[in-house]
Coordinates of C-alpha atoms in Angstrom, one line a residue:
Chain H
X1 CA -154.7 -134.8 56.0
X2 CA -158.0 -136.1 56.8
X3 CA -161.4 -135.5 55.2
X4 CA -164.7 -135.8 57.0
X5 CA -168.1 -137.0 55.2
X6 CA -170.9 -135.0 57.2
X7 CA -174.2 -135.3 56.7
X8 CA -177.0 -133.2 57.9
X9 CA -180.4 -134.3 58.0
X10 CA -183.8 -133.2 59.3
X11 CA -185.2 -135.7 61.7
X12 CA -187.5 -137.7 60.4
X13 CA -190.2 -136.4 62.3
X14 CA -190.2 -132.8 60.9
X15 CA -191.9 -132.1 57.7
X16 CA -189.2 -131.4 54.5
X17 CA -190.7 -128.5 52.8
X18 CA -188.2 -128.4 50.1
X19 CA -188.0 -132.3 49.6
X20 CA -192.3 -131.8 49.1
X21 CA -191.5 -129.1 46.5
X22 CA -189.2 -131.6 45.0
X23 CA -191.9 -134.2 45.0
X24 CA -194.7 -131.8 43.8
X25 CA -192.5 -130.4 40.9
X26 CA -191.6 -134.4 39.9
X27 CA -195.2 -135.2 39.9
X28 CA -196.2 -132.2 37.7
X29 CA -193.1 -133.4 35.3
X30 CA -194.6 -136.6 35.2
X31 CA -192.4 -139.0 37.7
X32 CA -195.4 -140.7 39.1
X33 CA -193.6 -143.3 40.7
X34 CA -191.6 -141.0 43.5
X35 CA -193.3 -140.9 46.5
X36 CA -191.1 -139.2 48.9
X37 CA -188.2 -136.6 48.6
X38 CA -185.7 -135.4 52.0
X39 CA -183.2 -132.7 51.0
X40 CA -180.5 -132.7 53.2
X41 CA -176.9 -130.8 53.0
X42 CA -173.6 -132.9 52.6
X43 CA -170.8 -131.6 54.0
X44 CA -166.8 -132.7 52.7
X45 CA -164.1 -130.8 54.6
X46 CA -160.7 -131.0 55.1
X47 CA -158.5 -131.3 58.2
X48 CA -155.1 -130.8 58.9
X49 CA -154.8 -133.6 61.6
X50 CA -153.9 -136.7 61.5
X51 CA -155.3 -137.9 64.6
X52 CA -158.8 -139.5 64.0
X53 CA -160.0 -139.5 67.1
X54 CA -159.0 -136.1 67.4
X55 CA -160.7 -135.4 64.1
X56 CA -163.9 -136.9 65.1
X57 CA -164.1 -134.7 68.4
X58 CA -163.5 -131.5 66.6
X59 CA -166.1 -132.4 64.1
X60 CA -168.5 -133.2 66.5
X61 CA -168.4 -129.8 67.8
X62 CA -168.5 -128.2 64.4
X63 CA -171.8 -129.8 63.9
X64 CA -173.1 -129.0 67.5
X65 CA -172.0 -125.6 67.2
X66 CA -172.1 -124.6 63.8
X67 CA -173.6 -127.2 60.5
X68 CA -176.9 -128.4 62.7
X69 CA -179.8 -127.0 64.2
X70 CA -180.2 -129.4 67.2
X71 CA -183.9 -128.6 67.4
X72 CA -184.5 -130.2 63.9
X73 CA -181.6 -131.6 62.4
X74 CA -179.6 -134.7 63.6
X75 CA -176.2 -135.7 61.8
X76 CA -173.8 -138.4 61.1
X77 CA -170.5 -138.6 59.7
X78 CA -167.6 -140.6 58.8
X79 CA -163.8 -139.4 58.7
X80 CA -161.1 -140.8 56.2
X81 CA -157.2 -140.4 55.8
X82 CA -156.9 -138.8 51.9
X83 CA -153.6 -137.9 50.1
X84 CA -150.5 -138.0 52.6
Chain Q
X1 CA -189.5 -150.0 46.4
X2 CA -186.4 -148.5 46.1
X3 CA -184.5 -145.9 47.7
X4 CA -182.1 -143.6 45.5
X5 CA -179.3 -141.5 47.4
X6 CA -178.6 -138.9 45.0
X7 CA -175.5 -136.5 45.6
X8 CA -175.6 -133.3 44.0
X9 CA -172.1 -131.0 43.9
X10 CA -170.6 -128.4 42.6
X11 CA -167.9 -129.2 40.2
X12 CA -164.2 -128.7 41.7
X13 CA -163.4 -126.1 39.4
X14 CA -166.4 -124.0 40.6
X15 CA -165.9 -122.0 43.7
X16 CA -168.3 -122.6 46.4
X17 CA -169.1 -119.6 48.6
X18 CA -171.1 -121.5 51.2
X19 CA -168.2 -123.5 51.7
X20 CA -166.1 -120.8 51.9
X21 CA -168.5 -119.0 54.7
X22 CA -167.9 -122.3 56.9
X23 CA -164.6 -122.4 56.5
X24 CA -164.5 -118.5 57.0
X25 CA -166.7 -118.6 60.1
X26 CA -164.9 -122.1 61.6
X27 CA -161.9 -119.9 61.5
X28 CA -163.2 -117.3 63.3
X29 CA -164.4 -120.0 66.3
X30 CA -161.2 -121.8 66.1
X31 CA -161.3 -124.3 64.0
X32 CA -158.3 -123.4 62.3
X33 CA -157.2 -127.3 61.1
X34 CA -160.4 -126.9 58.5
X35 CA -158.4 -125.9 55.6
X36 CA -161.4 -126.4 53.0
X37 CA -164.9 -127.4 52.9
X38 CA -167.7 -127.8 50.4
X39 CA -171.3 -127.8 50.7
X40 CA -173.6 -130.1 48.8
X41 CA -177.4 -131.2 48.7
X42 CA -178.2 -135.0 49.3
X43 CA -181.0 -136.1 48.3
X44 CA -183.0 -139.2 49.6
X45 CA -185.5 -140.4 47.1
X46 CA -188.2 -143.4 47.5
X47 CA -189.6 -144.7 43.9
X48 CA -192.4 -147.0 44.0
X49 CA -190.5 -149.4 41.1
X50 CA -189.1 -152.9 41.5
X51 CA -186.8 -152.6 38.9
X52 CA -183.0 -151.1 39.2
X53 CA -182.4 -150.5 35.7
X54 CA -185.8 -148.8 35.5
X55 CA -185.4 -146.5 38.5
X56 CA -181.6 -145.6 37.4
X57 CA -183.0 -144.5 34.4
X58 CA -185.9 -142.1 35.9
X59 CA -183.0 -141.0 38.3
X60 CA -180.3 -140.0 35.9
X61 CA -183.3 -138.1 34.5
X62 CA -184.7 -136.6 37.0
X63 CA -181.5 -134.8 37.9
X64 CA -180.6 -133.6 34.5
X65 CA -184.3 -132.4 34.2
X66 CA -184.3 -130.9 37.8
X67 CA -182.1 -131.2 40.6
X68 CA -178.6 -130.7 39.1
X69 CA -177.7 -127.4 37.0
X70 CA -175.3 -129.2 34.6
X71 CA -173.2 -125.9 34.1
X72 CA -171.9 -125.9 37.5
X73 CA -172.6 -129.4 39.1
X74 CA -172.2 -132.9 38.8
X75 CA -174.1 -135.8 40.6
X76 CA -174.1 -139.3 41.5
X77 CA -176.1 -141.9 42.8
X78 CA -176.9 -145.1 44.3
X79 CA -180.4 -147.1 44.1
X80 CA -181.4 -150.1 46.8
X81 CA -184.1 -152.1 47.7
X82 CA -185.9 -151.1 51.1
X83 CA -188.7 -152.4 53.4
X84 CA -191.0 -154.8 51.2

């Protein structure tokens, strides 16, 4: 069993309206001192493979196809063996 | 000033639809080696402090106070220096 780590981001260059909510609603609660929020989704999922490379490949193309908006969102990931 | 990366998830015992959708919906495109998946928010946070121990401290209260619904979730989080 393997278990990939994805994470999906907006690119830097597009504006986080959430994260700015975030930041607006810290400031009115009185946490001066943060000056930038970026809400982004974190994605754990299990797969039944044990090849990693194999693993990697499919979930590249679950992220192109599926968990990003290539037009805003860019993503990473990492894969690990868990259990047996 | 420091960064915090601040993961914000459902506990296990609490099902997670969105998670289920993917899973649902990766089915239906073929993924069938996804056996499970969960969705979480990451959160990247800048905090204009120099000290660790300070900024852990507005952190751990910043999610209790707003970005973690302690019935059903959990967080974590790590704090590090970046740029100057």
């Amino acid at each position: 069993m393997l278990k990939a780590r994805i994470f999906v981001q907006l690119k830097p260059s597009v504006l986080d309206p959430q994260g700015k909510a975030v930041t607006n609603s810290l400031h009115s609660l009185g946490y001066t001192s943060v000056t930038d929020t970026r809400v982004s989704k974190y994605i754990e999922m299990n797969l039944c493979e044990t090849d990693e490379a194999k693993a990697a490949e499919i979930v590249n193309s679950i992220c192109d196809k599926l968990l990003a908006n290539p037009n805003t969102e860019h993503y990473e990931y990492s894969i690990e063996k868990v259990g047996d």
